[in-house]
């Protein structure tokens, strides 16, 4: 009788879910194990009575990467989830109270630029051209290619040199734009993937063209509904999903091959291959026998620079703030110095910048009629800063609410229905991010492509890695591409016959 090949995917973030689907398509019998109560990883959902909050990603770009997952099985993404295109992508609010609306057509953006700095209109067009050239190489040619061999790095060095990938996003933007406000607005994209614009390789400038080319979307029902759609797809194609199980150890035999995993609840699962969607630093330090891990992985773990931490404040209001955009980025009085405090000094400054999410601007189902659902995300130092978040949490909550009450949401404090927050400590405890970082390792030049954690393990031969800490990096397009890389590394095996129970198995808590 044909023995079916078994694949275990550890972690059900977007990278893990995409990898599970791709392995399934390759013919494996797939079991996906996640420690959460529901899949999605950072994309959890909190329900507070009639209010809903998406906890993680809210900006959907590169929709084709989601469509591909459904296409793999001859299905249509539209039959599972609707993507609503946004006209206004982000509204930037500067410290002096002025605004810059970004989105719509190129002409719309040029009109907005003209209002702030007419002399930057030509520069913006050139910046966009530059960003397109970076996209064509960085995204179209490199993002879904394996980078675990030095030869792959050597092959792309000429392109990287041509694109001046050694320059930071900030340096690139400053070559084209003069206005400080516009420089801030067009350089902050690395923060969406955990990087300091002053240190992040300018390859990440491709995000700018990515947004311009395909637009920005919001899934109807929120990112949680997108997770549900992928969960349904996985069930439809026979993937076995185990929730509330934490994989504590990966078994490795003397031939340097993984043979299975053990969980905290003393369950054992055997397999032929493993795809890990856990943080790579945690994986290499805590889940594998140390003798099976190569020196390169130990070195990366010890020397890597982590992304920043996040303080995320969730709240509902008993009235609506209809003038507030779906995505607002409110920039504080300092830009570079604040980023230095967060990334280099790892100190918590008195001032801050924040991103405000108001899903009710697009989708009224997030709150009762006449009410609003919000989250405010504040970049903060990760746990390496040594802050005591149990003390700081309530203080920062008060400061953020007062700031919003003074600026974007006048009177919001009086109108609060509920409020709660997550700190870097929660990221560590809930998702096993070693330093409570929001986006795994930072997207610096020295931690990109071959220098990043490889998708083919630096250890056992049949272990693969996907997710934010691996090539190409964090953000939904990044982690979906990491699954495409692993797809390229897996061989097709004889089809498994759908005999697996296609149910979500929740462990008793
Ligand atoms: C607040 C926030 C806002 C963001 N906004 C955006 C945005 O708007 N757009 C965008 O593109 N990106 C955004 N991002 C980034 C993006 O969400 C992440 O980079 C991406 O979702 C990470 O996916 P991942 O595959 O690495 O898995 P993760 O989401 O990190 O999930 C990994 C899963 O594995 C589980 N796990 C870990 N170890 C084990 C174990 N031993 N056993 C079992 N399970 C385990 C974890 O609990 C988790 O559920 C945001 C991130 C955050 C935190």
CSV table of C-alpha atoms and ligand atoms in Angstrom, one decimal, residues 9-18 32-44 54-61 66 90 191-194 210 223 242 244-249 262-264 276-280 282-283 287 310-312 314 327 355 375 377 427 429-433 437-440 466-470 473-480 482, ligand 1:
chain,number,residue,atom,x,y,z
A,9,UNK,CA,3.5,22.7,10.1
A,10,UNK,CA,4.2,24.3,13.5
A,11,UNK,CA,2.4,27.7,13.8
A,12,UNK,CA,-0.6,29.0,12.0
A,13,UNK,CA,0.3,32.5,11.2
A,14,UNK,CA,-0.2,33.6,7.5
A,15,UNK,CA,3.2,32.1,6.6
A,16,UNK,CA,2.2,28.7,8.3
A,17,UNK,CA,-1.2,28.6,6.7
A,18,UNK,CA,0.2,29.4,3.2
A,32,UNK,CA,-1.0,22.2,11.3
A,33,UNK,CA,-0.4,22.7,15.0
A,34,UNK,CA,-0.8,26.1,16.7
A,35,UNK,CA,-0.8,27.2,20.3
A,36,UNK,CA,-3.5,29.7,19.9
A,37,UNK,CA,-7.3,29.4,20.3
A,38,UNK,CA,-7.7,30.2,16.6
A,39,UNK,CA,-5.3,30.4,13.6
A,40,UNK,CA,-3.8,33.7,12.3
A,41,UNK,CA,-0.9,34.2,14.6
A,42,UNK,CA,-0.5,37.9,15.1
A,43,UNK,CA,-3.8,38.3,13.3
A,44,UNK,CA,-6.0,37.4,16.3
A,54,UNK,CA,-8.5,42.8,14.6
A,55,UNK,CA,-5.3,42.6,16.6
A,56,UNK,CA,-2.6,42.5,13.9
A,57,UNK,CA,-2.4,43.2,10.2
A,58,UNK,CA,-5.0,45.6,8.8
A,59,UNK,CA,-3.5,46.7,5.5
A,60,UNK,CA,-3.8,44.1,2.7
A,61,UNK,CA,-1.5,44.6,-0.2
A,66,UNK,CA,-3.9,35.3,-1.5
A,90,UNK,CA,-3.3,56.4,4.6
A,191,UNK,CA,7.9,50.5,10.2
A,192,UNK,CA,5.2,48.3,8.8
A,193,UNK,CA,7.6,45.4,8.7
A,194,UNK,CA,9.5,46.2,11.9
A,210,UNK,CA,3.5,47.6,-4.4
A,223,UNK,CA,-8.4,40.3,8.7
A,242,UNK,CA,-4.7,21.2,15.9
A,244,UNK,CA,-4.1,25.0,21.7
A,245,UNK,CA,-1.1,22.7,21.3
A,246,UNK,CA,2.4,24.1,21.8
A,247,UNK,CA,5.2,22.1,20.1
A,248,UNK,CA,8.0,21.9,22.7
A,249,UNK,CA,10.5,19.7,20.9
A,262,UNK,CA,6.3,16.5,20.9
A,263,UNK,CA,3.9,18.9,22.4
A,264,UNK,CA,3.5,20.4,25.9
A,276,UNK,CA,8.2,25.8,11.2
A,277,UNK,CA,6.3,29.1,11.3
A,278,UNK,CA,7.7,29.8,14.8
A,279,UNK,CA,10.2,32.6,15.4
A,280,UNK,CA,13.5,31.2,14.1
A,282,UNK,CA,13.1,30.5,19.4
A,283,UNK,CA,13.2,27.4,17.1
A,287,UNK,CA,13.0,23.4,20.0
A,310,UNK,CA,4.5,47.3,19.9
A,311,UNK,CA,2.1,48.7,22.3
A,312,UNK,CA,-1.4,48.2,20.9
A,314,UNK,CA,-7.9,48.6,21.6
A,327,UNK,CA,-5.8,54.2,8.4
A,355,UNK,CA,-1.0,54.4,13.7
A,375,UNK,CA,-6.8,50.3,17.7
A,377,UNK,CA,-0.5,51.0,17.6
A,427,UNK,CA,3.9,39.2,22.2
A,429,UNK,CA,4.0,35.1,26.2
A,430,UNK,CA,1.4,34.6,23.5
A,431,UNK,CA,3.5,34.1,20.3
A,432,UNK,CA,6.9,33.1,21.8
A,433,UNK,CA,8.7,36.1,20.3
A,437,UNK,CA,9.4,42.0,19.1
A,438,UNK,CA,6.5,42.6,16.7
A,439,UNK,CA,8.1,41.5,13.5
A,440,UNK,CA,11.0,39.0,14.4
A,466,UNK,CA,8.5,30.3,6.9
A,467,UNK,CA,7.4,33.5,8.4
A,468,UNK,CA,8.5,37.0,9.4
A,469,UNK,CA,12.1,36.0,10.6
A,470,UNK,CA,12.9,34.2,7.3
A,473,UNK,CA,10.8,39.1,5.7
A,474,UNK,CA,7.8,40.3,7.7
A,475,UNK,CA,4.5,41.7,6.5
A,476,UNK,CA,1.8,39.6,4.8
A,477,UNK,CA,3.3,39.8,1.3
A,478,UNK,CA,6.7,38.8,2.8
A,479,UNK,CA,5.4,35.8,4.8
A,480,UNK,CA,3.2,34.6,1.9
A,482,UNK,CA,8.3,32.7,2.3
B,1,LIG,C1,0.0,44.9,15.4
B,1,LIG,C2,0.5,44.5,14.0
B,1,LIG,C3,0.1,45.1,12.9
B,1,LIG,C4,0.5,44.7,11.6
B,1,LIG,N1,0.1,45.3,10.5
B,1,LIG,C5,0.4,44.8,9.3
B,1,LIG,C6,-0.3,45.2,8.1
B,1,LIG,O1,-1.2,46.1,8.2
B,1,LIG,N2,0.0,44.7,6.9
B,1,LIG,C7,0.9,43.7,6.8
B,1,LIG,O2,1.2,43.2,5.7
B,1,LIG,N3,1.6,43.2,7.9
B,1,LIG,C8,1.3,43.8,9.1
B,1,LIG,N4,1.9,43.3,10.2
B,1,LIG,C9,3.0,42.2,10.1
B,1,LIG,C10,2.3,40.9,9.8
B,1,LIG,O3,1.1,40.7,10.6
B,1,LIG,C11,3.3,39.8,10.3
B,1,LIG,O4,4.6,40.0,9.8
B,1,LIG,C12,2.8,38.4,9.9
B,1,LIG,O5,1.4,38.2,10.1
B,1,LIG,C13,3.6,37.3,10.6
B,1,LIG,O6,3.2,36.1,10.1
B,1,LIG,P1,4.0,34.8,10.4
B,1,LIG,O7,3.7,33.8,9.3
B,1,LIG,O8,5.4,35.1,10.7
B,1,LIG,O9,3.4,34.2,11.7
B,1,LIG,P2,2.9,34.8,13.1
B,1,LIG,O10,1.8,35.7,12.9
B,1,LIG,O11,4.0,35.2,13.9
B,1,LIG,O12,2.3,33.4,13.7
B,1,LIG,C14,3.1,32.4,14.2
B,1,LIG,C15,2.2,31.4,15.0
B,1,LIG,O13,3.0,30.3,15.5
B,1,LIG,C16,2.6,30.1,16.8
B,1,LIG,N5,3.6,29.4,17.5
B,1,LIG,C17,4.9,29.8,17.8
B,1,LIG,N6,5.6,28.9,18.4
B,1,LIG,C18,4.8,27.8,18.4
B,1,LIG,C19,5.0,26.5,19.0
B,1,LIG,N7,6.2,26.1,19.5
B,1,LIG,N8,4.0,25.6,18.9
B,1,LIG,C20,2.8,26.0,18.3
B,1,LIG,N9,2.6,27.2,17.8
B,1,LIG,C21,3.6,28.1,17.9
B,1,LIG,C22,2.3,31.5,17.4
B,1,LIG,O14,1.6,31.4,18.6
B,1,LIG,C23,1.6,32.1,16.2
B,1,LIG,O15,0.2,31.8,16.3
B,1,LIG,C24,1.5,43.6,11.5
B,1,LIG,C25,1.9,43.0,12.7
B,1,LIG,C26,1.5,43.4,13.9
B,1,LIG,C27,2.0,42.7,15.1
